[in-house]
Short mmCIF file of C-alpha atoms in Angstrom, two decimals:
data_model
loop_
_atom_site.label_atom_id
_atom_site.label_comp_id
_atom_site.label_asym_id
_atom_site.label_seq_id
_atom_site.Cartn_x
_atom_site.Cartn_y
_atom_site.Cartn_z
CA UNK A 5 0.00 0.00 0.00
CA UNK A 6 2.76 2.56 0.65
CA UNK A 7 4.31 1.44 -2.65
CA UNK A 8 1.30 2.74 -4.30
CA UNK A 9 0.52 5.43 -2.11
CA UNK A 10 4.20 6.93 -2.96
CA UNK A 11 3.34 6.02 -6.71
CA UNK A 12 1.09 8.49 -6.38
CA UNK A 13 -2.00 6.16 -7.71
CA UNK A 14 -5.38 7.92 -6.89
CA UNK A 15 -7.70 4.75 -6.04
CA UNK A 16 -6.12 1.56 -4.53
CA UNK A 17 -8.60 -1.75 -4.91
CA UNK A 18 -8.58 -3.91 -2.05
CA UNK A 19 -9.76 -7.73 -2.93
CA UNK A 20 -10.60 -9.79 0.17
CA UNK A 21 -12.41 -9.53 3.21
CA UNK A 22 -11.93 -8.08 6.65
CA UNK A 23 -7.76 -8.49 7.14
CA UNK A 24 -7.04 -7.51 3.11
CA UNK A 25 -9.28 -4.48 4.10
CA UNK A 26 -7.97 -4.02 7.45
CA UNK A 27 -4.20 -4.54 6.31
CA UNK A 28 -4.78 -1.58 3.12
CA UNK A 29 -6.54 0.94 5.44
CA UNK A 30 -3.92 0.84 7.89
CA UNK A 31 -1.14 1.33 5.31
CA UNK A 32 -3.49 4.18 3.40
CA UNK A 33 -3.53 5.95 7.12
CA UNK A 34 -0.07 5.26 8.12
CA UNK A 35 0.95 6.32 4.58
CA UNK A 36 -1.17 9.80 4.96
CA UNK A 37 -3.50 8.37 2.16
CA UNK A 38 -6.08 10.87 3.10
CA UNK A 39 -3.88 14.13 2.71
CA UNK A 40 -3.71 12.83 -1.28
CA UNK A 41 -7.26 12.52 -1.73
CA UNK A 42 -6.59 8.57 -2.58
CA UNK A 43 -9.83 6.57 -2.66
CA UNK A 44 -9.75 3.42 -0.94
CA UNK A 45 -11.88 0.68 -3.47
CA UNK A 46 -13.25 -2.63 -2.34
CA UNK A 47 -13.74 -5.93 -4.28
CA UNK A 48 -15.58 -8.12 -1.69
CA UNK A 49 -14.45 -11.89 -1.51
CA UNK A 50 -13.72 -12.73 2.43
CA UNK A 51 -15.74 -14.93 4.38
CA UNK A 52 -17.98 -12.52 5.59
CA UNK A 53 -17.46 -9.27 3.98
CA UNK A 54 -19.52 -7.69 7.15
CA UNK A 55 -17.60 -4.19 6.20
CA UNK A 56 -18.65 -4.36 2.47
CA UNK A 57 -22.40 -5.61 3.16
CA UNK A 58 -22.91 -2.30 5.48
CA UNK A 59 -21.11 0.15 3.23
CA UNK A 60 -23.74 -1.50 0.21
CA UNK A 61 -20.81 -2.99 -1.80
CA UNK A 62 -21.86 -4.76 -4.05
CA UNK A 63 -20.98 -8.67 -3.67
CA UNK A 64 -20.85 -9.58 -7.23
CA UNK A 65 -17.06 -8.68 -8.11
CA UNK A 66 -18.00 -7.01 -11.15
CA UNK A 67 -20.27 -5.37 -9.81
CA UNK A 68 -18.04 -3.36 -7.36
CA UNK A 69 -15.84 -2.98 -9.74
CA UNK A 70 -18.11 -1.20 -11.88
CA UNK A 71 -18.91 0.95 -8.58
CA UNK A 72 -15.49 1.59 -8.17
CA UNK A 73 -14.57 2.75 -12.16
CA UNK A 74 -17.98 4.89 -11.91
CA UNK A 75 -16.78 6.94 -8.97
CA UNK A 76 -19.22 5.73 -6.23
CA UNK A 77 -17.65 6.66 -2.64
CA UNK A 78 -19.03 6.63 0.81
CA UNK A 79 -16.81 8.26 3.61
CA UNK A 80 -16.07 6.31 6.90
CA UNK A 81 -15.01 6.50 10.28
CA UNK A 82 -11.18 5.43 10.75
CA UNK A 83 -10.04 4.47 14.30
CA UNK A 84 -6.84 3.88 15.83
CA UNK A 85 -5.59 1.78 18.75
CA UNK A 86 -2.61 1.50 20.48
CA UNK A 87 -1.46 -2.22 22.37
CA UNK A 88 1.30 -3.79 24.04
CA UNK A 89 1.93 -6.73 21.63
CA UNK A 90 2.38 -10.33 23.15
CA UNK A 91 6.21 -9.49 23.68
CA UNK A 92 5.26 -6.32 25.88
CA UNK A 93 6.46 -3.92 22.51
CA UNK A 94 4.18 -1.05 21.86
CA UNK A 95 2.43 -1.17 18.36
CA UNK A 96 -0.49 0.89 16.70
CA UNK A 97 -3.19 -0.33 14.34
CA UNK A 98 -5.83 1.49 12.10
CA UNK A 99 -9.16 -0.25 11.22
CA UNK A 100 -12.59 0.67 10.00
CA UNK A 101 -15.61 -1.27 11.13
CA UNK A 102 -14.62 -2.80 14.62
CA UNK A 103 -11.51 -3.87 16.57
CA UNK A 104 -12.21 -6.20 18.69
CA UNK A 105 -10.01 -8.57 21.04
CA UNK A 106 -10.34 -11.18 23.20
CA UNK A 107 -12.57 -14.43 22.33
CA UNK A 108 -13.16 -13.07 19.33
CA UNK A 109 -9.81 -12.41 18.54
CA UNK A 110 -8.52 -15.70 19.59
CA UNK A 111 -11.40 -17.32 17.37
CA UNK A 112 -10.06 -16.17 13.95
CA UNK A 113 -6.15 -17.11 15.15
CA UNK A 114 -7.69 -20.53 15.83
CA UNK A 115 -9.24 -20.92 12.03
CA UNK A 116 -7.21 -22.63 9.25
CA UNK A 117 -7.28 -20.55 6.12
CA UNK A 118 -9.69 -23.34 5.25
CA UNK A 119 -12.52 -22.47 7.64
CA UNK A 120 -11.48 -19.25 7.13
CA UNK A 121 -12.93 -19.23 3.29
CA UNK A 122 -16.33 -20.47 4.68
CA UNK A 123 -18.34 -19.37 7.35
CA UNK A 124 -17.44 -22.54 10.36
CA UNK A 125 -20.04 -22.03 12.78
CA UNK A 126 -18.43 -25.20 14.84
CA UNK A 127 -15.25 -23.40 15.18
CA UNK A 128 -16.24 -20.46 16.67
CA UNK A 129 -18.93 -22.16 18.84
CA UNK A 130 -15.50 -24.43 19.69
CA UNK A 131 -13.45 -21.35 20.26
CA UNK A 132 -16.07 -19.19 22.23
CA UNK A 133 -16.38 -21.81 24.69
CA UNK A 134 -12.74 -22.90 25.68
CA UNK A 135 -11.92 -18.97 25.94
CA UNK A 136 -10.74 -17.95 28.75
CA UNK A 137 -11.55 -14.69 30.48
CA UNK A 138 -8.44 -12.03 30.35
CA UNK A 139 -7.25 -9.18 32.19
CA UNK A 140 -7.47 -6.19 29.65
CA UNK A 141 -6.92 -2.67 29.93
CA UNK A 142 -8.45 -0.05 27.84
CA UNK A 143 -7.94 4.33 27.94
CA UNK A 144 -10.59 6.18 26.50
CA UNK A 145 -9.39 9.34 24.60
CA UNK A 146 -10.77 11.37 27.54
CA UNK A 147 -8.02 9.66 29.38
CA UNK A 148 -10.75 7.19 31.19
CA UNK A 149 -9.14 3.57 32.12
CA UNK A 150 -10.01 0.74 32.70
CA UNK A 151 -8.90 -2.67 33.90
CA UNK A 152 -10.99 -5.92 34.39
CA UNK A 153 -11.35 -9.51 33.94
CA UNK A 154 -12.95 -9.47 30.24
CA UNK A 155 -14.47 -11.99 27.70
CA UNK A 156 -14.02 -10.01 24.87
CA UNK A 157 -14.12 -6.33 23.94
CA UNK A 158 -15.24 -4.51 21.18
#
């Protein structure tokens, strides 16, 4: 994404679903994609595409291409979060839609690319229940924080 970013391309296409999506927004942010008027395109074909159903994408690839070429754009909320990675570094991450960690978090790590490509109802059912409840901590923008014993958050 920076490649193209620095190429100084005016729409990038993202094909995929929610990490292809994920991955491309946080390089269009991190590369200042918004200060270049760059449009972000996407070509639905994840698992669940929950992003692309709510935006009214269409889910026929041609079809959102042909959305894309005609100049059809919606803006969007970007957020940002900053963590403490597994090996206590600190790291930041864009994303659109929802961040989310915990359960459902550890779900999707769980999933082979396999059941990834199909919706596996029996692995998350597998992975919801053998979760086990965290300590996270979260700070609010306001400077609010917050530490407890948590399923998931979202």
């Amino acid at each position: 994404v920076v490649e193209l970013i620095n190429a100084d391309f005016n729409i990038i296409v993202a094909v995929g679903g929610v990490a292809t999506v994920g991955n491309v927004v946080d390089g269009y942010m991190r590369s200042h994609g918004l200060s270049r008027d760059i449009v972000i395109g996407i070509i639905p074909a994840g698992s669940s595409d929950n992003f692309a159903k709510m935006a009214g994408i269409p889910s026929d690839p041609l079809e959102a291409l042909r959305a894309i070429y005609e100049g059809h754009t919606i803006q969007g909320d970007c957020g940002q979060v900053e963590y403490t990675t597994r090996e206590g570094k600190p790291a930041e991450r864009f994303f659109i839609n929802i961040c989310s960690m915990g359960a459902s978090a550890q779900v999707l790590k769980n999933m082979s690319n396999k059941e990834k490509t199909k919706t596996s109802w029996f692995s998350s059912a597998k992975g919801s229940l053998t979760y086990q409840n965290r300590e996270m901590r979260y700070v609010l923008d306001e400077g609010d924080e917050v530490t407890a014993n948590m399923y998931m958050l979202a």
